[in-house]
Amino acid sequence: MATWIALAVVFLSVSQSVSSSLKPPAVKPVRRFVARAGLPPSYAGPWLARRLYGDESAAAATCAVLILAALGTGLAVPELRHENAWAATIVAAYLLGRAAGAVIPVVRATASRQDGSPRVARPFLPSVDDYVPPAAGWGAAAAGLLPVAALGVLLAFAGTGRVDTAEADWPVLVLLAAAGPVIAAGTALLAGRFIAAPRPAAAPYEFAADDAVRAYRLRALLAASTALCALAAAIVGVLATETVSGAMVIQNPAAVLLMGGTFAAALAYIAAAVAIDLAGPGRRYRDRLWPQGFPAGPAPSPADGGTSGSTGGGTGGTGGTGGGAR
């Protein structure tokens, strides 16, 4: 059995186990999220477990589809069945699935509609900067220029004899280069709509927990955007490298720049895709939206044997209940 087949099975198991570990009641994973978010321990309840599981199951399903597609392709093509290099495709499929899975919950939230039931709201609409540092948004925007820069290197050496532009697949190169700015602009638009989307919170503590989830999802969205742009840049680099002229690659500056840029873009893709899973809610949303402290959590059920709601400061900042929660 080729190594990449075993690798595909491992990644499938990992993606599904991460999702199933959050299936309600999922006490330990939810408590870990609450601790990372700095929320009171009593927030780790079924409502938050259902919210996290719904989001993670979408990512797991996306990973499974892409890994199975890569697995099926490898098994269907005889030349690939015993080609261990196909393992890189399996890894890329898993990372791409995590990136796409980070986008799906955000898109789903922006498409949701208010059901008319009472919701907790605050008297102002937060901005993306209230959840993630501006530098994170700038970084994701800058990543959108990576495919353009990769294509620019190829164009800079056109006509110098260092590259054979006649061998370039220009429609594909232009499409991939344009994908970077489109992804970056779409991410900024999607993040703004995500912040303005209806809030599924019927109690103040659910509202605070929703802020933590939104901070987490926004960080993952920006990391996913960076990963996708870096992937597009790496593909542009690979295609552009095929146009390099001459046998002495080390003496060709075009080859050095294109190969080095492709390697750097591939590393950026891996790092950003891994960061999706490592991203937490951070402290910014707490400092900007809940400086007075979090509202009291739900009273424990008799089976919990607890005494009261929660730690975590006052109850201000939500502005009561009402429609159109923000």
mmCIF file with all atom_site columns, N, CA, C and O in Angstrom, residues 136-156:
data_model
loop_
_atom_site.group_PDB
_atom_site.id
_atom_site.type_symbol
_atom_site.label_atom_id
_atom_site.label_alt_id
_atom_site.label_comp_id
_atom_site.label_asym_id
_atom_site.label_entity_id
_atom_site.label_seq_id
_atom_site.pdbx_PDB_ins_code
_atom_site.Cartn_x
_atom_site.Cartn_y
_atom_site.Cartn_z
_atom_site.occupancy
_atom_site.B_iso_or_equiv
_atom_site.pdbx_formal_charge
_atom_site.auth_seq_id
_atom_site.auth_comp_id
_atom_site.auth_asym_id
_atom_site.auth_atom_id
_atom_site.pdbx_PDB_model_num
ATOM 1  N N  . ALA A 1 136 ? -4.244 42.102 11.637  1.00 0.00 ? 136 ALA A N  1
ATOM 2  C CA . ALA A 1 136 ? -4.677 40.827 11.073  1.00 0.00 ? 136 ALA A CA 1
ATOM 3  C C  . ALA A 1 136 ? -5.413 41.046 9.758   1.00 0.00 ? 136 ALA A C  1
ATOM 4  O O  . ALA A 1 136 ? -5.223 40.299 8.787   1.00 0.00 ? 136 ALA A O  1
ATOM 5  N N  . GLY A 1 137 ? -6.246 42.079 9.717   1.00 0.00 ? 137 GLY A N  1
ATOM 6  C CA . GLY A 1 137 ? -6.945 42.403 8.473   1.00 0.00 ? 137 GLY A CA 1
ATOM 7  C C  . GLY A 1 137 ? -5.996 42.894 7.401   1.00 0.00 ? 137 GLY A C  1
ATOM 8  O O  . GLY A 1 137 ? -6.126 42.540 6.220   1.00 0.00 ? 137 GLY A O  1
ATOM 9  N N  . TRP A 1 138 ? -5.018 43.698 7.810   1.00 0.00 ? 138 TRP A N  1
ATOM 10 C CA . TRP A 1 138 ? -4.032 44.176 6.837   1.00 0.00 ? 138 TRP A CA 1
ATOM 11 C C  . TRP A 1 138 ? -3.213 43.020 6.275   1.00 0.00 ? 138 TRP A C  1
ATOM 12 O O  . TRP A 1 138 ? -2.896 42.998 5.084   1.00 0.00 ? 138 TRP A O  1
ATOM 13 N N  . GLY A 1 139 ? -2.864 42.074 7.124   1.00 0.00 ? 139 GLY A N  1
ATOM 14 C CA . GLY A 1 139 ? -2.092 40.922 6.663   1.00 0.00 ? 139 GLY A CA 1
ATOM 15 C C  . GLY A 1 139 ? -2.858 40.100 5.640   1.00 0.00 ? 139 GLY A C  1
ATOM 16 O O  . GLY A 1 139 ? -2.301 39.657 4.631   1.00 0.00 ? 139 GLY A O  1
ATOM 17 N N  . ALA A 1 140 ? -4.167 39.881 5.900   1.00 0.00 ? 140 ALA A N  1
ATOM 18 C CA . ALA A 1 140 ? -4.983 39.124 4.956   1.00 0.00 ? 140 ALA A CA 1
ATOM 19 C C  . ALA A 1 140 ? -5.127 39.884 3.638   1.00 0.00 ? 140 ALA A C  1
ATOM 20 O O  . ALA A 1 140 ? -5.116 39.280 2.561   1.00 0.00 ? 140 ALA A O  1
ATOM 21 N N  . ALA A 1 141 ? -5.251 41.212 3.717   1.00 0.00 ? 141 ALA A N  1
ATOM 22 C CA . ALA A 1 141 ? -5.346 42.015 2.497   1.00 0.00 ? 141 ALA A CA 1
ATOM 23 C C  . ALA A 1 141 ? -4.049 41.966 1.702   1.00 0.00 ? 141 ALA A C  1
ATOM 24 O O  . ALA A 1 141 ? -4.048 41.856 0.470   1.00 0.00 ? 141 ALA A O  1
ATOM 25 N N  . ALA A 1 142 ? -2.916 42.052 2.414   1.00 0.00 ? 142 ALA A N  1
ATOM 26 C CA . ALA A 1 142 ? -1.616 41.995 1.737   1.00 0.00 ? 142 ALA A CA 1
ATOM 27 C C  . ALA A 1 142 ? -1.405 40.639 1.076   1.00 0.00 ? 142 ALA A C  1
ATOM 28 O O  . ALA A 1 142 ? -0.785 40.552 0.005   1.00 0.00 ? 142 ALA A O  1
ATOM 29 N N  . ALA A 1 143 ? -1.904 39.578 1.701   1.00 0.00 ? 143 ALA A N  1
ATOM 30 C CA . ALA A 1 143 ? -1.748 38.243 1.119   1.00 0.00 ? 143 ALA A CA 1
ATOM 31 C C  . ALA A 1 143 ? -2.443 38.139 -0.231  1.00 0.00 ? 143 ALA A C  1
ATOM 32 O O  . ALA A 1 143 ? -2.041 37.333 -1.080  1.00 0.00 ? 143 ALA A O  1
ATOM 33 N N  . GLY A 1 144 ? -3.478 38.953 -0.424  1.00 0.00 ? 144 GLY A N  1
ATOM 34 C CA . GLY A 1 144 ? -4.161 38.945 -1.707  1.00 0.00 ? 144 GLY A CA 1
ATOM 35 C C  . GLY A 1 144 ? -3.288 39.382 -2.871  1.00 0.00 ? 144 GLY A C  1
ATOM 36 O O  . GLY A 1 144 ? -3.599 39.102 -4.033  1.00 0.00 ? 144 GLY A O  1
ATOM 37 N N  . LEU A 1 145 ? -2.192 40.063 -2.572  1.00 0.00 ? 145 LEU A N  1
ATOM 38 C CA . LEU A 1 145 ? -1.273 40.518 -3.622  1.00 0.00 ? 145 LEU A CA 1
ATOM 39 C C  . LEU A 1 145 ? -0.193 39.498 -3.960  1.00 0.00 ? 145 LEU A C  1
ATOM 40 O O  . LEU A 1 145 ? 0.580  39.704 -4.906  1.00 0.00 ? 145 LEU A O  1
ATOM 41 N N  . LEU A 1 146 ? -0.110 38.406 -3.203  1.00 0.00 ? 146 LEU A N  1
ATOM 42 C CA . LEU A 1 146 ? 0.932  37.406 -3.444  1.00 0.00 ? 146 LEU A CA 1
ATOM 43 C C  . LEU A 1 146 ? 0.840  36.790 -4.848  1.00 0.00 ? 146 LEU A C  1
ATOM 44 O O  . LEU A 1 146 ? 1.862  36.677 -5.542  1.00 0.00 ? 146 LEU A O  1
ATOM 45 N N  . PRO A 1 147 ? -0.344 36.366 -5.312  1.00 0.00 ? 147 PRO A N  1
ATOM 46 C CA . PRO A 1 147 ? -0.395 35.805 -6.676  1.00 0.00 ? 147 PRO A CA 1
ATOM 47 C C  . PRO A 1 147 ? -0.028 36.845 -7.734  1.00 0.00 ? 147 PRO A C  1
ATOM 48 O O  . PRO A 1 147 ? 0.598  36.508 -8.747  1.00 0.00 ? 147 PRO A O  1
ATOM 49 N N  . VAL A 1 148 ? -0.420 38.094 -7.504  1.00 0.00 ? 148 VAL A N  1
ATOM 50 C CA . VAL A 1 148 ? -0.078 39.159 -8.449  1.00 0.00 ? 148 VAL A CA 1
ATOM 51 C C  . VAL A 1 148 ? 1.436  39.351 -8.494  1.00 0.00 ? 148 VAL A C  1
ATOM 52 O O  . VAL A 1 148 ? 2.029  39.525 -9.566  1.00 0.00 ? 148 VAL A O  1
ATOM 53 N N  . ALA A 1 149 ? 2.074  39.309 -7.324  1.00 0.00 ? 149 ALA A N  1
ATOM 54 C CA . ALA A 1 149 ? 3.530  39.456 -7.269  1.00 0.00 ? 149 ALA A CA 1
ATOM 55 C C  . ALA A 1 149 ? 4.222  38.302 -7.991  1.00 0.00 ? 149 ALA A C  1
ATOM 56 O O  . ALA A 1 149 ? 5.228  38.506 -8.692  1.00 0.00 ? 149 ALA A O  1
ATOM 57 N N  . ALA A 1 150 ? 3.701  37.086 -7.825  1.00 0.00 ? 150 ALA A N  1
ATOM 58 C CA . ALA A 1 150 ? 4.301  35.935 -8.499  1.00 0.00 ? 150 ALA A CA 1
ATOM 59 C C  . ALA A 1 150 ? 4.219  36.089 -10.013 1.00 0.00 ? 150 ALA A C  1
ATOM 60 O O  . ALA A 1 150 ? 5.193  35.804 -10.740 1.00 0.00 ? 150 ALA A O  1
ATOM 61 N N  . LEU A 1 151 ? 3.073  36.535 -10.508 1.00 0.00 ? 151 LEU A N  1
ATOM 62 C CA . LEU A 1 151 ? 2.940  36.771 -11.941 1.00 0.00 ? 151 LEU A CA 1
ATOM 63 C C  . LEU A 1 151 ? 3.817  37.932 -12.387 1.00 0.00 ? 151 LEU A C  1
ATOM 64 O O  . LEU A 1 151 ? 4.373  37.922 -13.498 1.00 0.00 ? 151 LEU A O  1
ATOM 65 N N  . GLY A 1 152 ? 3.967  38.932 -11.526 1.00 0.00 ? 152 GLY A N  1
ATOM 66 C CA . GLY A 1 152 ? 4.811  40.073 -11.846 1.00 0.00 ? 152 GLY A CA 1
ATOM 67 C C  . GLY A 1 152 ? 6.262  39.687 -12.063 1.00 0.00 ? 152 GLY A C  1
ATOM 68 O O  . GLY A 1 152 ? 6.954  40.275 -12.908 1.00 0.00 ? 152 GLY A O  1
ATOM 69 N N  . VAL A 1 153 ? 6.752  38.707 -11.306 1.00 0.00 ? 153 VAL A N  1
ATOM 70 C CA . VAL A 1 153 ? 8.133  38.239 -11.491 1.00 0.00 ? 153 VAL A CA 1
ATOM 71 C C  . VAL A 1 153 ? 8.301  37.654 -12.889 1.00 0.00 ? 153 VAL A C  1
ATOM 72 O O  . VAL A 1 153 ? 9.301  37.914 -13.584 1.00 0.00 ? 153 VAL A O  1
ATOM 73 N N  . LEU A 1 154 ? 7.319  36.863 -13.309 1.00 0.00 ? 154 LEU A N  1
ATOM 74 C CA . LEU A 1 154 ? 7.389  36.281 -14.647 1.00 0.00 ? 154 LEU A CA 1
ATOM 75 C C  . LEU A 1 154 ? 7.376  37.364 -15.714 1.00 0.00 ? 154 LEU A C  1
ATOM 76 O O  . LEU A 1 154 ? 8.168  37.325 -16.674 1.00 0.00 ? 154 LEU A O  1
ATOM 77 N N  . LEU A 1 155 ? 6.504  38.345 -15.558 1.00 0.00 ? 155 LEU A N  1
ATOM 78 C CA . LEU A 1 155 ? 6.421  39.427 -16.543 1.00 0.00 ? 155 LEU A CA 1
ATOM 79 C C  . LEU A 1 155 ? 7.690  40.275 -16.552 1.00 0.00 ? 155 LEU A C  1
ATOM 80 O O  . LEU A 1 155 ? 8.089  40.788 -17.602 1.00 0.00 ? 155 LEU A O  1
ATOM 81 N N  . ALA A 1 156 ? 8.325  40.418 -15.392 1.00 0.00 ? 156 ALA A N  1
ATOM 82 C CA . ALA A 1 156 ? 9.537  41.233 -15.316 1.00 0.00 ? 156 ALA A CA 1
ATOM 83 C C  . ALA A 1 156 ? 10.672 40.643 -16.140 1.00 0.00 ? 156 ALA A C  1
ATOM 84 O O  . ALA A 1 156 ? 11.534 41.383 -16.639 1.00 0.00 ? 156 ALA A O  1
#
